[in-house]
mmCIF file of C-alpha atoms in Angstrom:
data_model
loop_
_atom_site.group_PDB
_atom_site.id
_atom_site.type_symbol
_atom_site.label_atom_id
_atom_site.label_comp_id
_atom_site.label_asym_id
_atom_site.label_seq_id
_atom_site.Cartn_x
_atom_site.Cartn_y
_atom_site.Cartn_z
ATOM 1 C CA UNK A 1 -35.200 42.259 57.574
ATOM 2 C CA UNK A 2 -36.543 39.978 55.133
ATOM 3 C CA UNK A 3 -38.820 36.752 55.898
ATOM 4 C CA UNK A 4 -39.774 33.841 54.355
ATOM 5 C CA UNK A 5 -43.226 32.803 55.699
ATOM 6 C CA UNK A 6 -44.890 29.315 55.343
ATOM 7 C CA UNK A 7 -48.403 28.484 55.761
ATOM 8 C CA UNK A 8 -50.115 24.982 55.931
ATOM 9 C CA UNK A 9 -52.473 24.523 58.585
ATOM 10 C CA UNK A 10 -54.589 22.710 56.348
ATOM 11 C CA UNK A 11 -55.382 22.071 52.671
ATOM 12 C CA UNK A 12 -53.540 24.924 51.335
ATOM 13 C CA UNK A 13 -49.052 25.477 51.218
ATOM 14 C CA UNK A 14 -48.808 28.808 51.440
ATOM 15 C CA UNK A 15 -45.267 30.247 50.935
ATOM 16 C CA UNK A 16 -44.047 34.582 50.679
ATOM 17 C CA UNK A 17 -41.511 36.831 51.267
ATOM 18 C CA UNK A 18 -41.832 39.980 52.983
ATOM 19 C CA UNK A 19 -39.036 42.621 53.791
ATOM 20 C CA UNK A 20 -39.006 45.822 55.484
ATOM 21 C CA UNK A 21 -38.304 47.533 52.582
ATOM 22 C CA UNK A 22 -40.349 46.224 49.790
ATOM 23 C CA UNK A 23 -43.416 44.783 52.007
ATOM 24 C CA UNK A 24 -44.642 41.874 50.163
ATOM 25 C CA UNK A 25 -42.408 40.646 47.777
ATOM 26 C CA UNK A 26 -43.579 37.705 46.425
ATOM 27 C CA UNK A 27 -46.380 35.244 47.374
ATOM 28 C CA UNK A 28 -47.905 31.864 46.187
ATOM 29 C CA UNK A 29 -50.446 29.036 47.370
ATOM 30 C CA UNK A 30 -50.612 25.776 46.265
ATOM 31 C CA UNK A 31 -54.647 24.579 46.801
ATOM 32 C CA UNK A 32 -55.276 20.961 47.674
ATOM 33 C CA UNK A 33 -59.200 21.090 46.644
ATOM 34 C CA UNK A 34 -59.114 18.610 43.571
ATOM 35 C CA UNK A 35 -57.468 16.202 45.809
ATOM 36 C CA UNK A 36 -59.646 16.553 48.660
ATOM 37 C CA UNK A 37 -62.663 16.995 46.111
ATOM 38 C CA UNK A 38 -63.947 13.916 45.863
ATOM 39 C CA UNK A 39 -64.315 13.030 49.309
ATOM 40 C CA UNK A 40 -66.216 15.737 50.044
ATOM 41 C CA UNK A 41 -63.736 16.934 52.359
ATOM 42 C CA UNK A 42 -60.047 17.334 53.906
ATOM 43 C CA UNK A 43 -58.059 14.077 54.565
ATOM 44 C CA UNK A 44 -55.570 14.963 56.688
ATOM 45 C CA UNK A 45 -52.874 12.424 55.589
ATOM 46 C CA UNK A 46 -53.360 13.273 51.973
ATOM 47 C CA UNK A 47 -53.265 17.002 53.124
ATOM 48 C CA UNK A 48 -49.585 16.412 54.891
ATOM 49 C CA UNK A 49 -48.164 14.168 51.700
ATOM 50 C CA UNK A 50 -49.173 16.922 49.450
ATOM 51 C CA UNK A 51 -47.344 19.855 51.532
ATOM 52 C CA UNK A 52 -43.971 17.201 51.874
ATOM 53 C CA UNK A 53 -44.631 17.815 48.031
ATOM 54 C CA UNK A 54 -45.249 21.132 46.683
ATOM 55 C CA UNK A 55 -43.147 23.024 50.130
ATOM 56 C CA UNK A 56 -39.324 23.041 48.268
ATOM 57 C CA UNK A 57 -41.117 23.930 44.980
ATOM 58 C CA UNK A 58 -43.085 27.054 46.113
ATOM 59 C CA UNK A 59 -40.311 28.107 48.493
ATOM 60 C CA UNK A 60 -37.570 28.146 45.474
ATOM 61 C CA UNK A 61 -40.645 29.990 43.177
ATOM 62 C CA UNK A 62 -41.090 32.725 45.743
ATOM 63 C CA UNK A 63 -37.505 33.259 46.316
ATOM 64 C CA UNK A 64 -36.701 33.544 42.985
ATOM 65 C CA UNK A 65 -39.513 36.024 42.152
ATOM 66 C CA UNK A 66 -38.813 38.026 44.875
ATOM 67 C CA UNK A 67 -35.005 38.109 43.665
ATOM 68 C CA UNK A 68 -33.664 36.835 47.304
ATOM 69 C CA UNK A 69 -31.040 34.568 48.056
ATOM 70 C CA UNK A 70 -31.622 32.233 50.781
ATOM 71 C CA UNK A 71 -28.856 33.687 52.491
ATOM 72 C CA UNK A 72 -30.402 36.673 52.569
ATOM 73 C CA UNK A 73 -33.492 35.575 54.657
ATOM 74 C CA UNK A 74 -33.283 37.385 58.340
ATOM 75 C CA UNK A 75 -36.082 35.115 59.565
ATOM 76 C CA UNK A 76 -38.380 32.293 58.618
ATOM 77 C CA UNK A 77 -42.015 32.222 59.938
ATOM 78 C CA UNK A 78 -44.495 29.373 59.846
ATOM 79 C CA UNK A 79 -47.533 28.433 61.176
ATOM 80 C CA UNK A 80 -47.419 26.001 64.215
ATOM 81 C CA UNK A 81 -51.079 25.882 65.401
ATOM 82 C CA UNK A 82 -54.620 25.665 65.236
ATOM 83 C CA UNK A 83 -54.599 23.047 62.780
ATOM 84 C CA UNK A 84 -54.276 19.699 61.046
ATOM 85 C CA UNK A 85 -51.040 18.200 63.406
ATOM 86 C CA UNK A 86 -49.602 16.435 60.280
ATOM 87 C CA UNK A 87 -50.038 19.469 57.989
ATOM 88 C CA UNK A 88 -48.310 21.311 60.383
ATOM 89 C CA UNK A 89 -45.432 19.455 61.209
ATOM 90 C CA UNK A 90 -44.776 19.397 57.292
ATOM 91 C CA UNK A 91 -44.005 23.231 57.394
ATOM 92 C CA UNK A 92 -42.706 23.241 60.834
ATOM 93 C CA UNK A 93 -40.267 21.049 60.330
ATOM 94 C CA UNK A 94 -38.954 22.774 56.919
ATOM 95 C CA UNK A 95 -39.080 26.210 58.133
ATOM 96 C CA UNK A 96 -37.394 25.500 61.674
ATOM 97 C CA UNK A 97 -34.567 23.469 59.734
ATOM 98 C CA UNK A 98 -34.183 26.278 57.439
ATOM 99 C CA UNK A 99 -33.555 28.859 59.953
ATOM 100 C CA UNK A 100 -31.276 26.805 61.663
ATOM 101 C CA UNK A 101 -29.048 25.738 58.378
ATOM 102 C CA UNK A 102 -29.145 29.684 57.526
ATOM 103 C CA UNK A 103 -28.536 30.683 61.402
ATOM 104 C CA UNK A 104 -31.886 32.882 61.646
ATOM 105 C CA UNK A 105 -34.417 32.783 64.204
ATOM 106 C CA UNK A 106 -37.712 30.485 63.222
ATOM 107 C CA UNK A 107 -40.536 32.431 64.619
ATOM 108 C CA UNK A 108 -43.941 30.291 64.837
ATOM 109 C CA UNK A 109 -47.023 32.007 64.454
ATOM 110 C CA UNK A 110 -50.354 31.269 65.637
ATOM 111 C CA UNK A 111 -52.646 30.720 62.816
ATOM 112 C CA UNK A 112 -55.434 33.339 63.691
ATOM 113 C CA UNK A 113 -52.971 35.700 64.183
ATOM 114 C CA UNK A 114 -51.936 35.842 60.284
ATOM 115 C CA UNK A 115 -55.604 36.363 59.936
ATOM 116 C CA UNK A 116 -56.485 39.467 62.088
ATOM 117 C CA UNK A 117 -53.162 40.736 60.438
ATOM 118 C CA UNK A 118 -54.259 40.034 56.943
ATOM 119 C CA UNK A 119 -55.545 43.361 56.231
ATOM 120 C CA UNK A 120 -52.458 44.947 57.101
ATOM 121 C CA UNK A 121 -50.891 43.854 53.859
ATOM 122 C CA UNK A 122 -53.221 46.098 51.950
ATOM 123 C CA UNK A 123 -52.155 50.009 50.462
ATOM 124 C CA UNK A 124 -54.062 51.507 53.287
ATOM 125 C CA UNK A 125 -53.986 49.370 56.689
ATOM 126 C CA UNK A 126 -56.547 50.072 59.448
ATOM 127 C CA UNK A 127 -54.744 51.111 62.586
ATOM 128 C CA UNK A 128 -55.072 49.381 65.909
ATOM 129 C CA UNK A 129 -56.967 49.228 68.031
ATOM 130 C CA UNK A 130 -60.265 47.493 65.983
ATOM 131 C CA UNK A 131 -62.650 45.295 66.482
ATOM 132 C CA UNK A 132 -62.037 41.973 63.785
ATOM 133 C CA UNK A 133 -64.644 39.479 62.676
ATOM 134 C CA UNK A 134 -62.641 36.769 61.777
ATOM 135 C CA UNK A 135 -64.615 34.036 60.064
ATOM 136 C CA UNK A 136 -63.472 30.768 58.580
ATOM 137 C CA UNK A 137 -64.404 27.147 58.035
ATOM 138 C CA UNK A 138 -62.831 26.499 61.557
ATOM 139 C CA UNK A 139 -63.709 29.672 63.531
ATOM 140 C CA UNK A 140 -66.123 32.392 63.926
ATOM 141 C CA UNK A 141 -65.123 35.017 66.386
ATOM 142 C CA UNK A 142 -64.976 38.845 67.493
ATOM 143 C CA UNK A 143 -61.777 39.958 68.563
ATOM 144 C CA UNK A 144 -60.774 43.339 70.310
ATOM 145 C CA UNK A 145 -57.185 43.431 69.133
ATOM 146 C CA UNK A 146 -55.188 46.177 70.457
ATOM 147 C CA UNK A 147 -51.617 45.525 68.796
ATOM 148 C CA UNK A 148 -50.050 42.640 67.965
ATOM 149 C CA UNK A 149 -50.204 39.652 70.467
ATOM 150 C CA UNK A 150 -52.887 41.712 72.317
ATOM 151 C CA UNK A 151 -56.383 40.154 72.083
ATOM 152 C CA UNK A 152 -59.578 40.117 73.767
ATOM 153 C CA UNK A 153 -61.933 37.456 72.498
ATOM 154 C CA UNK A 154 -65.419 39.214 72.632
ATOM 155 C CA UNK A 155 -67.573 36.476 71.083
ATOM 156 C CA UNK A 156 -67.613 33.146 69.594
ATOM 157 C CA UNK A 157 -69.303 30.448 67.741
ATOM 158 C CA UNK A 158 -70.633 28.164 70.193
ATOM 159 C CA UNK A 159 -71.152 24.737 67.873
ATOM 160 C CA UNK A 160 -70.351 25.102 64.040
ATOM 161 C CA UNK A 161 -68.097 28.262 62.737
ATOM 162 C CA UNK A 162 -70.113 30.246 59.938
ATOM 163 C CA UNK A 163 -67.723 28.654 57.131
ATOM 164 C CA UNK A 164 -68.513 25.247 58.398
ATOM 165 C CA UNK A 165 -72.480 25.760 58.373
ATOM 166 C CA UNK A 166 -72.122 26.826 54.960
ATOM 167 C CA UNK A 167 -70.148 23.471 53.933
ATOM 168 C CA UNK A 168 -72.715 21.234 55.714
ATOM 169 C CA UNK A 169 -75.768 23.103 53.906
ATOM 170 C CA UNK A 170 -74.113 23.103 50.362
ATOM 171 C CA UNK A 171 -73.958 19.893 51.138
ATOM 172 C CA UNK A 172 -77.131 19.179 51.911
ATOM 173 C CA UNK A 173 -77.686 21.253 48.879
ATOM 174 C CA UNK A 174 -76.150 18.732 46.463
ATOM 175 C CA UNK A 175 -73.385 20.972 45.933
ATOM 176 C CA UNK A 176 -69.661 20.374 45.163
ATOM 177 C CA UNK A 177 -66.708 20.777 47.845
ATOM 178 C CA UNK A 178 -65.869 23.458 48.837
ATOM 179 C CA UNK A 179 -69.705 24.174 49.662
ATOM 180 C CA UNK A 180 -69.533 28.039 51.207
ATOM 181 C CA UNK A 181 -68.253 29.235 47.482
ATOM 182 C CA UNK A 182 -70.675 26.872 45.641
ATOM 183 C CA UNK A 183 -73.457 28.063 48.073
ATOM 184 C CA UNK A 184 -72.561 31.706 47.467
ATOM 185 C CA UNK A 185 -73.147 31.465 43.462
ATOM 186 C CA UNK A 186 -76.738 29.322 44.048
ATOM 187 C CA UNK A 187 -77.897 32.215 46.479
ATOM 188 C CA UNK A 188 -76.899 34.964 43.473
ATOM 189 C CA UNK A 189 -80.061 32.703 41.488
ATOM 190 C CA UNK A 190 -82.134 32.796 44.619
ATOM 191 C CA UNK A 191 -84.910 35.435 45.178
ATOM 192 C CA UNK A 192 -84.671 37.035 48.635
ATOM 193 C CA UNK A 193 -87.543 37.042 51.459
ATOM 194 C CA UNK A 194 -89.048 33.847 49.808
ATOM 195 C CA UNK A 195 -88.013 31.801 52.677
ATOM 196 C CA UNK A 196 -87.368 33.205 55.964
ATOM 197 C CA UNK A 197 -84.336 31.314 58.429
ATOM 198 C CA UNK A 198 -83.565 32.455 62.120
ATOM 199 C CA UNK A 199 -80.982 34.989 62.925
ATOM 200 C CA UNK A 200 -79.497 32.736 66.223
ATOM 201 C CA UNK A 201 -78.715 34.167 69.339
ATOM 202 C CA UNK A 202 -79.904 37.957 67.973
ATOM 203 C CA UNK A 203 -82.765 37.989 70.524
ATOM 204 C CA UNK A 204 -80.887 37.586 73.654
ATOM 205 C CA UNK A 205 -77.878 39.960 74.616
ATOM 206 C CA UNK A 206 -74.077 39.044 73.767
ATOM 207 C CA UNK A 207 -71.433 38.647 70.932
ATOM 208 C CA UNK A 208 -71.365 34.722 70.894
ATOM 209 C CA UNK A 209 -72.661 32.770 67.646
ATOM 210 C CA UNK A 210 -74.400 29.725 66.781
ATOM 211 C CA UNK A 211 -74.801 28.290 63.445
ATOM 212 C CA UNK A 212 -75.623 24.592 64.079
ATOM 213 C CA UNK A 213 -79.420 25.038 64.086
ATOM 214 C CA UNK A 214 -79.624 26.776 60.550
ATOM 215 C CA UNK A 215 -77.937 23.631 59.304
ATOM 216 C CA UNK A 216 -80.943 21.594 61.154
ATOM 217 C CA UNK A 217 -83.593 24.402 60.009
ATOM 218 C CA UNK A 218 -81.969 24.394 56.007
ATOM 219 C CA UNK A 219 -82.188 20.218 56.190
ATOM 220 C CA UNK A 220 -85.814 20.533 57.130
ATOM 221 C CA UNK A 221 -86.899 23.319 54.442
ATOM 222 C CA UNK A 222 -85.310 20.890 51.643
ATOM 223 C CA UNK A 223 -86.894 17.871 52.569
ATOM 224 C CA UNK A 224 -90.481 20.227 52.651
ATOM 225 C CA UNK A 225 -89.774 22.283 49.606
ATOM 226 C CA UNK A 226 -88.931 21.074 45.947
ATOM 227 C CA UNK A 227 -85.584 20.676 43.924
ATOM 228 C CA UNK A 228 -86.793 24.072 42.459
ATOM 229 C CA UNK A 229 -86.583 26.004 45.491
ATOM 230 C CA UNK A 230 -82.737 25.434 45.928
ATOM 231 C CA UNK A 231 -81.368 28.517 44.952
ATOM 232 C CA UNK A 232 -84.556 30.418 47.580
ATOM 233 C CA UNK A 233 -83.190 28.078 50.164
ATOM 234 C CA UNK A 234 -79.845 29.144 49.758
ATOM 235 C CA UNK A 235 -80.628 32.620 50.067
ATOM 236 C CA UNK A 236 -82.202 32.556 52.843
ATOM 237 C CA UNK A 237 -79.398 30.701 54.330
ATOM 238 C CA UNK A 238 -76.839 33.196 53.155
ATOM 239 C CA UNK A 239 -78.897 36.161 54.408
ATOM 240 C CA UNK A 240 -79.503 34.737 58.316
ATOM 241 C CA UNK A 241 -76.146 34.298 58.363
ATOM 242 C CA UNK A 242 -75.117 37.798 57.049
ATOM 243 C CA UNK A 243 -77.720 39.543 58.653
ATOM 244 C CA UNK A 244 -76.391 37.932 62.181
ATOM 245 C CA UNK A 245 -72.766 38.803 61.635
ATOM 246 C CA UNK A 246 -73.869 42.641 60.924
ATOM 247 C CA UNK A 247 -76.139 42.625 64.477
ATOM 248 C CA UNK A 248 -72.967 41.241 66.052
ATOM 249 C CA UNK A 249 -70.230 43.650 64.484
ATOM 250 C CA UNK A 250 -73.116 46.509 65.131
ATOM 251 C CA UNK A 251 -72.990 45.410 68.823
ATOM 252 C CA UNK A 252 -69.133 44.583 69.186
ATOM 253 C CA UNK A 253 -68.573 48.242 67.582
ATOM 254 C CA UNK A 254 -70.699 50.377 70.214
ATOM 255 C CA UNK A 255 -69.550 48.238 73.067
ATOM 256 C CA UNK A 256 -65.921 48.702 72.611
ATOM 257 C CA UNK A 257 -66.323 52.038 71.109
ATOM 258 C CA UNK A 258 -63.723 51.293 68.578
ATOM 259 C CA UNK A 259 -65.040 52.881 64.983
ATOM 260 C CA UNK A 260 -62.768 49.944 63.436
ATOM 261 C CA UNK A 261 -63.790 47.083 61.689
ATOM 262 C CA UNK A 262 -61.742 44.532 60.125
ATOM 263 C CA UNK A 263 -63.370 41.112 58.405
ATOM 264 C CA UNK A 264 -60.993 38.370 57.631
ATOM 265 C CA UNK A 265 -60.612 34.414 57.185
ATOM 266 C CA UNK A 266 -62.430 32.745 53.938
ATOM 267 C CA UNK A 267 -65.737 33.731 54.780
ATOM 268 C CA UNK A 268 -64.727 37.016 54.323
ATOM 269 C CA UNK A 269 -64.568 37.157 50.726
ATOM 270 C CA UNK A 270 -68.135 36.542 50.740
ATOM 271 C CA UNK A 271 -69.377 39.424 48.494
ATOM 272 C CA UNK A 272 -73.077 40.010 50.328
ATOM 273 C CA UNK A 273 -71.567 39.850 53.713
ATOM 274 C CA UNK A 274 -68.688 42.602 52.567
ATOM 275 C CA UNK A 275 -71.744 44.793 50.921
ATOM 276 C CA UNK A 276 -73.848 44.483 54.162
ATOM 277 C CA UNK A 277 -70.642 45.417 56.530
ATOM 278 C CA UNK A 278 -70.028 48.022 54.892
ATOM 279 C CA UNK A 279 -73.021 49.690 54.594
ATOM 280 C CA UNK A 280 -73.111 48.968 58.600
ATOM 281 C CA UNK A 281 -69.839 51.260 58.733
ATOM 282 C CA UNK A 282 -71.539 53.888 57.223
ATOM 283 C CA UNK A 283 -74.670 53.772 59.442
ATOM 284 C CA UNK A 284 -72.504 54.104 62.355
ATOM 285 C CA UNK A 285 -69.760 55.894 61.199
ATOM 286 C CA UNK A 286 -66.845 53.185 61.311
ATOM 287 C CA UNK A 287 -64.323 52.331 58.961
ATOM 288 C CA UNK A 288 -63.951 48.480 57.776
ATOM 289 C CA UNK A 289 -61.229 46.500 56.233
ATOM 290 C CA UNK A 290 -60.278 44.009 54.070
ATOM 291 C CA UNK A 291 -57.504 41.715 53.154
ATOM 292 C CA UNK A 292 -57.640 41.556 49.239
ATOM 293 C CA UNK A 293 -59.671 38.234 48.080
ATOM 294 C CA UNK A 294 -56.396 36.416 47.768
ATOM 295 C CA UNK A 295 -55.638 36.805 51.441
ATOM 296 C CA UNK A 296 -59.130 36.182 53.135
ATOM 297 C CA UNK A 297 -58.425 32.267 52.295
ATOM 298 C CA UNK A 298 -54.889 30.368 53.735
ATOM 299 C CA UNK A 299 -51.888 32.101 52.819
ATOM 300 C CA UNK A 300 -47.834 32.567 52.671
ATOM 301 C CA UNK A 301 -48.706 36.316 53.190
ATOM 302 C CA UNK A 302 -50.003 36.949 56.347
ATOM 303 C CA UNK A 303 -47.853 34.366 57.888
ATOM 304 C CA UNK A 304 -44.430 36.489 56.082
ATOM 305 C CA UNK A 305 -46.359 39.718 57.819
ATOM 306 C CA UNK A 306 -47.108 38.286 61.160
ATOM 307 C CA UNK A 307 -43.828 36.831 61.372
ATOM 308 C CA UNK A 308 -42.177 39.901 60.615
ATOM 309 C CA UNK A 309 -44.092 42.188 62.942
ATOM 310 C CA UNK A 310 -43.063 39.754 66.164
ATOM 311 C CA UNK A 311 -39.721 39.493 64.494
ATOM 312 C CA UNK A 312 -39.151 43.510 64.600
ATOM 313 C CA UNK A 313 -41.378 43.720 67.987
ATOM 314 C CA UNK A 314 -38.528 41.300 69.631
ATOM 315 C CA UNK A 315 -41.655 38.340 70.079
ATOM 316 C CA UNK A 316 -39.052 35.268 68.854
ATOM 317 C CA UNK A 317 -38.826 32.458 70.721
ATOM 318 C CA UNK A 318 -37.029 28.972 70.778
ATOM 319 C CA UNK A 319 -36.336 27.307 67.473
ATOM 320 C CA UNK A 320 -39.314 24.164 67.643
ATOM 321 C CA UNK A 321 -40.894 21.627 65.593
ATOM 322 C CA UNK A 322 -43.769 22.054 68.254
ATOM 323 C CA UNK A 323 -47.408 22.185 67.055
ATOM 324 C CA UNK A 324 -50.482 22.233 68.344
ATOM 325 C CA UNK A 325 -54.031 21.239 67.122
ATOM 326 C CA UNK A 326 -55.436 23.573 69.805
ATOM 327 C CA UNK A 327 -54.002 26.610 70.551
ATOM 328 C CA UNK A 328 -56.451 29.509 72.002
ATOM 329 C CA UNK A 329 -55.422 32.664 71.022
ATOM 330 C CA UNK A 330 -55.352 34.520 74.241
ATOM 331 C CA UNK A 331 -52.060 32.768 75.220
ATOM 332 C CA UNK A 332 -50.001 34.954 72.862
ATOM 333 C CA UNK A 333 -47.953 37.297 74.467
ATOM 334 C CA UNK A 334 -47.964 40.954 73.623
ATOM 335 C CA UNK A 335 -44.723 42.702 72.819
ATOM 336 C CA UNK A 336 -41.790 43.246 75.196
ATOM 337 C CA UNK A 337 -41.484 46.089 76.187
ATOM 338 C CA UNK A 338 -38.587 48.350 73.853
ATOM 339 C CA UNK A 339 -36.032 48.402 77.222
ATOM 340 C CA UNK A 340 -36.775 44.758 77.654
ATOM 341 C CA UNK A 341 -35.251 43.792 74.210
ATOM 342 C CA UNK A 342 -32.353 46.331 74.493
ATOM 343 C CA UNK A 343 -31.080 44.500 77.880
ATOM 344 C CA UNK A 344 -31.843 41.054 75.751
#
């Protein structure tokens, strides 16, 4: 089988092509930040023009790089949800039209899915079950995931996800958009220990976040401290944040007993918060994974794989334009079982 997968949630039109025999074929994403730039943020509506423009490009690009016909396509996955509604219904509506012109199942897949899957796409993929930290500009969570479509949610961010706290406080930094990247280089300038931020919800028991008060607490040590204590300030932002993930993962790890770790979503190509989890796996003796830098940010790839695991698991459903804004992952369903999809 061999499946075209479409990505764009957001600010991001992701497009690839993976096959059974091959893997990933071909991949490409077309970013959205120089438009979005200036406004210091996403605007949805120029977000869903810009997919309507760049989705027939990239699609024809990957094809042809791949050296597929569209004929040849078994399936076409996209993303129909958590996400922008108008960004979504850009893809949605290409990919389900596709399918049905070509006479091929359109499989939706939930956003989050693509993520925890991410690191599947790499030479040597962890095997289920693990524990994922999947952390983004929209979520911050800990997942148990057992197989595809079979997910526990452990913890969560209670206010802001990680990603966003580090947009708000680059921000307040005077940095560009997007702020967690921008933040990321300041802190490399910044001298650790000089400033000391809370690690939230590490004194009390339990695998939930919080990240809105260390945007209150950074706003406060700017105003205090001067312009030359930006890059300390960042630091110490950056480390609370790592160090809390690594008490977390060091928690989620001995309560599910799972020596597993994957890290995925943007925040995830954070080098200081890869260094720090994996010197946790070696404390405790637990391997941890990574999508390749490429794939911890929105992407064609993980929507191809995620499509074609529920493809070849039998998971397809009814051909929809359907979207959703909200969409908790815990409603997916697991696989059918293998004498289930023989009487189908």
């Amino acid at each position: 089988m061999i499946v075209l997968g479409i990505e764009s949630s957001c600010d991001e039109t992701g497009v690839a092509v993976y096959a059974t025999h091959g893997g990933l074929l071909s991949h490409a994403v077309h970013s959205q930040v120089d438009l979005h730039s200036i406004y210091g943020g996403v605007v949805p509506e120029i977000a869903s023009r810009d997919h309507v423009r760049r989705i027939v490009p990239l699609v024809d690009g990957v094809l042809r790089e791949a050296g597929v016909q569209r004929r040849d396509l078994g399936a076409v996955a996209h993303t129909s949800g958590p996400g922008l509604v108008g960004a979504l219904l850009v893809g949605s509506a290409f990919a389900t039209s596709l399918a049905y012109g070509l006479g091929v199942p359109s499989i939706p897949v939930h956003h989050l899915e693509g993520h925890l899957l991410a690191p599947m796409l790499e030479s040597s993929p962890p095997e289920f079950p693990f524990v994922a930290l999947l952390v983004s500009g929209g979520h911050t969570m800990l997942v148990e995931v057992r197989g595809v479509g079979q997910y526990a949610i452990l913890g969560q961010s209670l206010d802001d996800a990680a990603g966003e706290a580090f947009d708000k406080t680059a921000k307040l930094l005077g940095l560009g958009y997007p702020g967690g990247p921008a933040l990321a280089r300041l802190a490399e300038e910044g001298e650790s220990g000089r400033y000391r931020f809370p690690r939230p919800m590490t004194d009390r028991p339990g695998l939930d976040f919080s990240f809105s008060g260390l945007k209150t607490f950074a706003l406060n040590t700017i105003n205090a401290e001067p312009e030359t204590a930006r890059a300390d300030i960042a630091r110490a932002f950056e480390d609370a944040v790592v160090e809390t993930m690594v008490i977390k993962c060091r928690r989620a790890l001995s309560q599910t007993a799972i020596p597993r770790l994957i890290v995925s979503g943007g925040v995830g190509a954070n080098r200081r918060l890869r260094a720090a989890l994996k010197a946790l796996g070696e404390r405790e003796g637990a391997e941890v994974h990574y999508p390749a830098f490429e794939f911890c940010t929105d992407n064609g790839a993980m929507i191809a794989y995620a499509g074609w695991r529920r493809a070849s698991d039998g998971i397809v459903g009814p051909a929809s334009f359907a979207t959703r804004a909200r969409w908790p992952i815990g409603l997916l369903a697991p696989p059918a079982p293998a004498s289930d999809r023989l009487r189908s």
